[in-house]
Coordinates of C-alpha atoms in Angstrom, one line a residue:
Chain H
M1258 CA -51.6 -91.4 170.3
S1259 CA -48.6 -93.3 169.7
V1260 CA -45.5 -93.7 167.4
Q1261 CA -44.5 -96.9 166.2
S1262 CA -41.5 -98.0 164.1
F1263 CA -40.9 -100.5 161.7
T1264 CA -38.5 -101.6 159.1
F1265 CA -38.4 -104.8 156.7
Q1266 CA -35.8 -105.2 154.0
V1267 CA -36.5 -105.8 150.2
K1268 CA -33.5 -107.3 147.8
T1269 CA -33.5 -105.6 144.2
K1270 CA -32.1 -105.6 141.4
G1271 CA -31.5 -102.1 140.7
F1272 CA -32.3 -100.2 137.2
S1273 CA -35.9 -99.1 138.4
D1274 CA -36.4 -102.6 139.5
T1275 CA -39.9 -101.8 141.0
H1276 CA -41.4 -103.6 144.1
N1277 CA -45.4 -104.0 145.5
I1278 CA -44.7 -103.1 149.3
T1279 CA -48.2 -102.6 150.3
T1280 CA -48.8 -105.9 151.7
K1281 CA -45.8 -105.3 154.1
V1282 CA -46.9 -102.2 154.9
Q1283 CA -50.3 -102.7 156.1
E1284 CA -49.3 -106.0 157.7
F1285 CA -47.0 -103.5 160.0
L1286 CA -49.9 -101.3 160.1
S1287 CA -52.4 -103.9 161.3
R1288 CA -49.4 -105.3 164.2
S1289 CA -49.4 -101.8 165.6
K1290 CA -53.0 -102.1 166.5
L1291 CA -53.6 -98.3 165.6
A1292 CA -57.0 -97.5 164.5
I1293 CA -56.4 -93.9 162.6
G1294 CA -53.6 -91.9 161.7
I1295 CA -50.8 -91.2 159.3
A1296 CA -48.4 -94.1 158.2
A1297 CA -45.2 -92.3 156.4
V1298 CA -43.1 -94.9 154.5
F1299 CA -39.7 -93.8 153.4
V1300 CA -36.5 -95.4 152.1
P1301 CA -32.8 -94.1 153.6
G1302 CA -30.7 -94.0 150.7
S1303 CA -30.2 -91.8 147.8
T1304 CA -30.9 -93.9 144.9
A1305 CA -34.3 -95.2 145.4
S1306 CA -37.9 -93.8 145.9
I1307 CA -41.3 -94.5 147.3
T1308 CA -44.5 -93.9 145.3
T1309 CA -47.9 -95.1 144.2
I1310 CA -48.8 -96.9 141.0
E1311 CA -51.4 -99.4 139.7
Y1312 CA -48.9 -102.3 140.4
E1313 CA -49.2 -104.2 136.8
S1314 CA -46.2 -104.8 134.4
G1315 CA -47.8 -102.2 131.6
A1316 CA -47.9 -99.6 134.0
I1317 CA -44.5 -100.5 135.7
E1318 CA -42.9 -100.7 132.4
D1319 CA -44.3 -97.6 130.7
L1320 CA -43.1 -95.7 134.2
K1321 CA -39.7 -96.9 133.3
K1322 CA -39.6 -95.6 129.8
A1323 CA -40.7 -92.4 131.4
I1324 CA -37.9 -92.6 133.9
E1325 CA -35.6 -93.5 131.5
C1326 CA -36.1 -90.3 129.7
L1327 CA -36.2 -87.7 132.6
A1328 CA -32.6 -89.0 133.5
P1329 CA -31.3 -91.0 130.8
Q1330 CA -28.9 -93.9 131.6
N1331 CA -26.4 -93.4 128.9
I1332 CA -25.6 -89.4 129.1
H1333 CA -23.1 -87.8 130.7
Y1334 CA -23.3 -87.3 134.8
D1335 CA -21.0 -85.2 136.5
H1336 CA -21.3 -87.1 139.8
D1337 CA -19.8 -90.2 137.8
A1338 CA -16.9 -88.2 136.2
R1339 CA -16.0 -87.1 139.9
W1340 CA -16.6 -90.4 141.7
G1341 CA -16.8 -93.3 139.0
D1342 CA -19.7 -94.6 140.5
G1343 CA -21.4 -95.3 137.2
N1344 CA -25.0 -94.1 139.0
G1345 CA -25.6 -91.0 138.3
F1346 CA -28.9 -91.5 136.6
A1347 CA -30.0 -93.2 139.9
H1348 CA -29.1 -90.2 141.9
V1349 CA -31.0 -87.9 139.8
R1350 CA -34.1 -90.1 139.7
A1351 CA -34.4 -90.7 143.1
A1352 CA -34.0 -86.6 143.8
L1353 CA -37.1 -86.2 141.3
L1354 CA -39.2 -88.9 142.5
G1355 CA -38.5 -88.7 146.3
P1356 CA -37.9 -90.9 149.3
S1357 CA -41.3 -90.4 151.3
L1358 CA -45.3 -91.0 150.9
S1359 CA -47.4 -90.4 153.8
I1360 CA -50.8 -92.2 153.4
P1361 CA -53.9 -91.6 155.7
F1362 CA -55.5 -94.7 157.3
K1363 CA -59.0 -95.2 159.4
E1364 CA -60.3 -98.3 161.0
G1365 CA -56.7 -99.4 160.9
E1366 CA -56.9 -99.7 156.7
L1367 CA -54.5 -97.9 154.3
Q1368 CA -56.7 -95.5 152.4
L1369 CA -55.5 -96.5 149.4
G1370 CA -57.2 -96.6 146.2
T1371 CA -58.5 -100.1 144.5
W1372 CA -55.8 -100.0 142.0
Q1373 CA -53.7 -97.4 144.0
Q1374 CA -50.1 -99.7 145.1
I1375 CA -47.4 -98.4 147.1
V1376 CA -44.3 -99.4 145.0
L1377 CA -40.3 -99.2 146.1
I1378 CA -38.3 -98.4 143.0
D1379 CA -34.7 -98.8 143.3
F1380 CA -32.8 -97.0 140.8
D1381 CA -28.9 -97.8 141.8
N1382 CA -26.9 -99.8 139.1
R1383 CA -26.5 -102.9 141.1
P1384 CA -28.3 -104.9 143.0
R1385 CA -29.1 -103.8 146.6
N1386 CA -30.5 -105.1 149.6
R1387 CA -32.7 -102.3 150.6
E1388 CA -34.3 -101.1 154.0
V1389 CA -37.6 -99.5 154.2
L1390 CA -39.3 -97.9 157.1
V1391 CA -42.7 -97.4 158.2
Q1392 CA -43.4 -94.8 161.1
I1393 CA -47.2 -94.8 161.9
V1394 CA -48.7 -91.9 164.2
G1395 CA -51.9 -92.9 165.1
E1396 CA -54.4 -93.5 168.1
Chain D
M420 CA -53.1 -84.8 170.2
S421 CA -55.4 -86.2 168.3
V422 CA -56.2 -87.3 164.7
Q423 CA -59.0 -86.4 162.8
S424 CA -59.9 -87.5 159.2
F425 CA -61.8 -85.6 156.6
T426 CA -63.1 -86.0 153.1
F427 CA -64.1 -84.5 150.0
Q428 CA -65.4 -85.0 146.7
V429 CA -63.8 -83.2 143.7
K430 CA -65.8 -83.3 140.1
T431 CA -62.9 -83.2 137.3
K432 CA -62.8 -83.2 133.6
G433 CA -59.2 -85.7 133.9
F434 CA -56.9 -84.7 131.3
S435 CA -54.5 -82.8 133.9
D436 CA -58.0 -80.9 135.1
T437 CA -56.6 -78.9 138.1
H438 CA -58.8 -77.8 141.2
N439 CA -57.7 -75.4 143.7
I440 CA -58.7 -77.3 147.2
T441 CA -57.0 -75.3 149.7
T442 CA -60.1 -73.5 151.0
K443 CA -61.5 -76.9 151.7
V444 CA -58.5 -78.2 153.5
Q445 CA -58.5 -74.7 155.9
E446 CA -62.1 -75.2 156.3
F447 CA -61.7 -78.7 157.5
L448 CA -58.6 -77.7 159.6
S449 CA -60.7 -74.9 161.0
R450 CA -63.2 -77.5 162.0
S451 CA -61.1 -79.9 163.5
K452 CA -60.1 -77.3 166.5
L453 CA -56.5 -78.3 166.3
A454 CA -53.9 -75.6 166.8
I455 CA -51.1 -77.2 165.9
G456 CA -49.7 -80.2 163.7
I457 CA -49.3 -81.8 160.3
A458 CA -52.2 -82.1 157.7
A459 CA -51.7 -84.8 155.2
V460 CA -53.5 -84.2 151.8
F461 CA -54.2 -87.8 150.0
V462 CA -56.0 -88.6 146.5
P463 CA -56.9 -92.4 146.7
G464 CA -56.3 -93.4 143.0
S465 CA -54.1 -94.1 140.8
T466 CA -54.0 -91.6 138.4
A467 CA -54.4 -88.0 140.5
S468 CA -51.9 -86.0 142.5
I469 CA -51.9 -83.7 144.8
T470 CA -49.0 -81.0 145.2
T471 CA -49.0 -77.2 145.4
I472 CA -48.7 -74.0 142.8
E473 CA -49.9 -70.7 142.6
Y474 CA -53.3 -70.8 140.8
E475 CA -53.7 -68.7 137.8
S476 CA -54.2 -69.9 134.4
G477 CA -50.8 -69.0 133.5
A478 CA -48.9 -71.2 135.5
I479 CA -51.5 -73.9 135.7
E480 CA -51.3 -74.2 131.7
D481 CA -47.6 -74.2 132.2
L482 CA -47.5 -76.9 134.6
K483 CA -49.7 -79.0 131.8
K484 CA -47.5 -78.4 128.8
A485 CA -44.5 -79.8 131.3
I486 CA -46.7 -82.7 132.2
E487 CA -47.5 -83.5 128.6
C488 CA -43.9 -83.6 127.5
L489 CA -43.0 -85.8 130.8
A490 CA -45.4 -88.2 129.7
P491 CA -47.0 -87.6 126.4
Q492 CA -50.3 -88.8 125.9
N493 CA -50.1 -90.0 122.0
I494 CA -47.1 -92.1 122.1
H495 CA -47.5 -96.1 122.8
Y496 CA -48.5 -97.4 126.4
D497 CA -47.6 -101.1 127.6
H498 CA -50.7 -100.6 130.2
D499 CA -53.0 -99.7 127.2
A500 CA -52.0 -102.8 125.2
R501 CA -52.7 -105.1 127.9
W502 CA -55.8 -103.7 129.1
G503 CA -57.6 -101.2 126.9
D504 CA -57.9 -98.3 129.1
G505 CA -56.4 -95.6 127.2
N506 CA -55.1 -93.9 130.1
G507 CA -51.6 -95.0 130.3
F508 CA -50.1 -91.7 130.0
A509 CA -52.3 -90.9 133.3
H510 CA -50.7 -93.6 135.5
V511 CA -47.2 -92.6 134.6
R512 CA -47.8 -88.8 135.7
A513 CA -49.9 -89.9 138.6
A514 CA -46.5 -92.1 139.6
L515 CA -44.4 -89.0 139.3
L516 CA -46.0 -86.8 141.0
G517 CA -47.3 -88.2 143.9
P518 CA -50.7 -88.7 145.5
S519 CA -49.8 -87.1 149.2
L520 CA -48.7 -83.7 150.8
S521 CA -48.0 -82.9 154.1
I522 CA -48.4 -79.3 155.4
P523 CA -47.4 -77.8 158.9
F524 CA -50.1 -75.8 160.4
K525 CA -49.9 -73.6 163.5
E526 CA -52.5 -71.6 165.1
G527 CA -54.9 -72.9 162.9
E528 CA -53.7 -72.1 159.8
L529 CA -51.9 -73.7 157.1
Q530 CA -48.4 -72.5 156.9
L531 CA -48.5 -72.1 153.0
G532 CA -47.0 -69.5 151.1
T533 CA -48.6 -66.1 150.2
W534 CA -49.2 -67.4 146.2
Q535 CA -49.4 -71.1 147.1
Q536 CA -52.3 -73.1 147.1
I537 CA -52.8 -76.8 147.0
V538 CA -53.8 -78.6 144.0
L539 CA -55.7 -81.6 142.9
I540 CA -54.5 -82.7 139.5
D541 CA -56.9 -85.2 137.9
F542 CA -54.7 -87.2 134.9
D543 CA -57.6 -89.5 133.9
N544 CA -58.9 -89.6 130.5
R545 CA -62.2 -89.2 131.6
P546 CA -64.6 -87.2 134.1
R547 CA -64.3 -88.2 137.7
N548 CA -65.7 -87.7 141.2
R549 CA -62.7 -87.9 143.2
E550 CA -62.4 -88.1 147.0
V551 CA -59.9 -86.6 148.7
L552 CA -58.8 -87.3 152.1
V553 CA -57.2 -84.9 154.7
Q554 CA -55.8 -86.4 158.2
I555 CA -55.1 -83.8 160.5
V556 CA -52.6 -84.8 163.5
G557 CA -52.1 -82.5 166.1
E558 CA -52.7 -80.6 169.1
Chain F
M903 CA -47.0 -87.2 172.1
S904 CA -46.2 -83.6 171.4
V905 CA -45.7 -81.4 168.1
Q906 CA -43.2 -78.6 168.2
S907 CA -42.6 -76.4 165.3
F908 CA -39.6 -74.9 163.8
T909 CA -38.5 -72.6 161.2
F910 CA -35.2 -71.1 160.0
Q911 CA -33.8 -68.7 157.0
V912 CA -31.8 -69.5 154.0
K913 CA -30.4 -66.9 151.8
T914 CA -30.4 -68.5 148.3
K915 CA -29.7 -67.2 144.8
G916 CA -32.3 -68.5 142.9
F917 CA -31.7 -70.7 139.4
S918 CA -31.8 -74.1 140.8
D919 CA -29.8 -73.0 143.9
T920 CA -29.4 -76.2 145.9
H921 CA -29.0 -76.1 149.9
N922 CA -28.0 -78.8 152.4
I923 CA -30.2 -78.2 155.5
T924 CA -29.9 -81.5 157.0
T925 CA -27.8 -80.5 160.0
K926 CA -30.2 -77.8 160.5
V927 CA -33.2 -79.7 160.6
Q928 CA -31.3 -82.7 163.0
E929 CA -30.2 -79.6 165.2
F930 CA -33.9 -79.0 165.5
L931 CA -35.3 -82.1 166.2
S932 CA -32.6 -82.7 168.8
R933 CA -33.7 -79.1 170.7
S934 CA -37.3 -80.8 170.8
K935 CA -36.2 -83.7 173.3
L936 CA -38.6 -85.9 170.9
A937 CA -37.3 -89.5 170.8
I938 CA -39.6 -91.4 168.0
G939 CA -41.8 -89.6 165.1
I940 CA -42.2 -87.9 162.2
A941 CA -40.5 -84.8 161.1
A942 CA -42.4 -83.0 158.4
V943 CA -39.7 -80.2 156.6
F944 CA -41.9 -77.7 154.0
V945 CA -41.1 -75.1 152.0
P946 CA -43.8 -72.3 151.6
G947 CA -43.7 -70.9 148.6
S948 CA -44.2 -71.9 145.1
T949 CA -41.4 -71.6 143.5
A950 CA -39.2 -73.8 145.8
S951 CA -39.1 -77.3 146.7
I952 CA -37.7 -79.7 149.3
T953 CA -36.1 -83.6 148.3
T954 CA -33.1 -85.5 149.4
I955 CA -30.0 -86.2 147.4
E956 CA -26.0 -86.7 147.8
Y957 CA -25.0 -83.5 148.5
E958 CA -21.9 -83.6 146.4
S959 CA -21.4 -81.2 143.7
G960 CA -21.2 -83.6 140.7
A961 CA -25.0 -84.9 141.9
I962 CA -26.3 -81.6 142.5
E963 CA -25.1 -80.3 138.8
D964 CA -26.7 -83.4 137.7
L965 CA -30.0 -82.7 139.3
K966 CA -30.0 -79.0 137.8
K967 CA -29.5 -80.3 134.4
A968 CA -32.1 -82.8 134.4
I969 CA -34.4 -80.1 136.1
E970 CA -33.7 -77.8 132.9
C971 CA -34.9 -80.8 130.3
L972 CA -38.3 -80.9 132.5
A973 CA -38.8 -77.2 132.3
P974 CA -36.4 -75.3 130.4
Q975 CA -35.9 -71.6 131.3
N976 CA -36.0 -70.3 127.7
I977 CA -39.2 -71.5 126.2
H978 CA -42.7 -69.8 126.5
Y979 CA -44.5 -69.9 129.6
D980 CA -48.2 -68.5 130.0
H981 CA -47.1 -67.4 133.1
D982 CA -44.6 -64.9 132.3
A983 CA -47.0 -63.6 129.4
R984 CA -49.6 -62.5 131.8
W985 CA -47.8 -61.6 134.6
G986 CA -44.5 -60.5 133.7
D987 CA -42.5 -62.2 136.3
G988 CA -39.9 -64.4 134.1
N989 CA -40.3 -67.1 136.8
G990 CA -42.7 -69.4 134.9
F991 CA -40.3 -72.3 135.0
A992 CA -40.0 -71.9 138.6
H993 CA -43.5 -72.6 139.3
V994 CA -43.2 -75.3 136.9
R995 CA -40.4 -77.1 138.3
A996 CA -41.5 -76.1 142.1
A997 CA -45.1 -77.9 141.1
L998 CA -43.3 -81.2 140.0
L999 CA -40.6 -82.0 142.5
G1000 CA -43.3 -80.6 145.5
P1001 CA -42.6 -78.6 148.8
S1002 CA -43.1 -81.1 151.7
L1003 CA -41.0 -84.2 153.2
S1004 CA -42.1 -86.3 155.9
I1005 CA -38.9 -88.1 157.8
P1006 CA -39.1 -90.7 160.7
F1007 CA -36.7 -90.2 163.3
K1008 CA -35.7 -92.8 165.7
E1009 CA -33.7 -92.3 169.1
G1010 CA -33.8 -88.7 168.5
E1011 CA -32.1 -89.4 164.9
L1012 CA -33.6 -88.6 161.1
Q1013 CA -33.4 -92.3 159.7
L1014 CA -31.4 -91.1 156.6
G1015 CA -29.1 -93.1 154.7
T1016 CA -25.8 -92.8 154.8
W1017 CA -25.2 -90.3 151.7
Q1018 CA -28.6 -88.7 151.5
Q1019 CA -29.1 -85.3 152.8
I1020 CA -32.2 -82.8 152.5
V1021 CA -32.3 -80.1 150.2
L1022 CA -34.2 -76.9 149.7
I1023 CA -33.9 -76.3 145.9
D1024 CA -34.8 -72.5 144.9
F1025 CA -36.2 -72.4 141.7
D1026 CA -36.9 -68.8 141.3
N1027 CA -35.3 -66.1 139.1
R1028 CA -33.4 -64.3 141.8
P1029 CA -32.0 -64.2 145.5
R1030 CA -34.4 -65.0 148.0
N1031 CA -34.7 -65.6 151.8
R1032 CA -36.5 -68.4 152.0
E1033 CA -38.2 -70.0 155.3
V1034 CA -38.3 -73.4 155.8
L1035 CA -40.5 -75.3 158.5
V1036 CA -39.7 -78.2 160.5
Q1037 CA -42.8 -79.4 162.2
I1038 CA -42.1 -82.7 164.1
V1039 CA -44.7 -84.7 165.4
G1040 CA -43.6 -87.7 168.0
E1041 CA -43.0 -88.5 171.7

């Protein structure tokens, strides 16, 4: 049993910009040489989330619309009134979707569905350089 | 420390069909003989989710209604326009609720609340034979 | 590699009462003497959730409002009709946000963003004495 820790950067545009990070996570898993265990994918920050979806432009667009209904950009946010950040909607969205995901792996392969990809969604109101952590526990 | 990996199948009807999988997960935990650690429950696929709820028909019905509001079945989805699958709502729902759950266990028992059950919710628009993974890390 | 298990109590007021539990989780991580791994934070119970947010009163208030839209307190719930608990909204909210969070740590430190705090949100309709579990796997 061991733990291995990896980090990578993703340049995002904000406003629910969605990136497929599956290949990157699998690449680090392969580099770890671990065969079986759990890969925890985590985004440090309070305005981005990690989840899975079929990564095709239709489904991504549909998800963005649903998130816009969940916490619309153009309503009042107390966060903005207090701090003038203008990204109150991003904080709410990120809290609802969450920053973490745990994925089992076997024989060195992430056990995702055929059409299931790991995505980073950046909800902030400006471009960001995001760090993503992949913490792998296994043997 | 070791990792043990289990898989089981659940026949679902789709359309937010919700299954109590707690007994199954506990059964695999007992079989693992591990006393303390983390059990990661994961559904491969982009149209189903894992969460916890009090498994009684009222609460399940209430959750289904809330999910119907979150991503209604009968609105336009770009995914459907592109691929003709008719399950755009299912992709959005699954991305919002997420495919994974990590549950601590001690003395070989899942540390759930008294009324808290682990559920698989299948959002797809047809019956499916779902695979659920239980990856157990502990000692 | 080892697993260490910690528990603490939080007195809550219910109705989306939100508590910053970051310091407590980091304190247990320090006590574990583990340097690298995954900390799983989990709330046993079907009417509370764990997530992360920038813990300042504006963002907390914004999140509460979004959750009130997601599963309003004053609509009909089948759970209440059957059991008379009056907390149907709490069950739905908890199922949507989820009870678990997995956070990577390195050099004995939780790898959270600068403004990202771990919070317990109690959705129940009365004060509760909540137990929170911190299960730490690492080396």
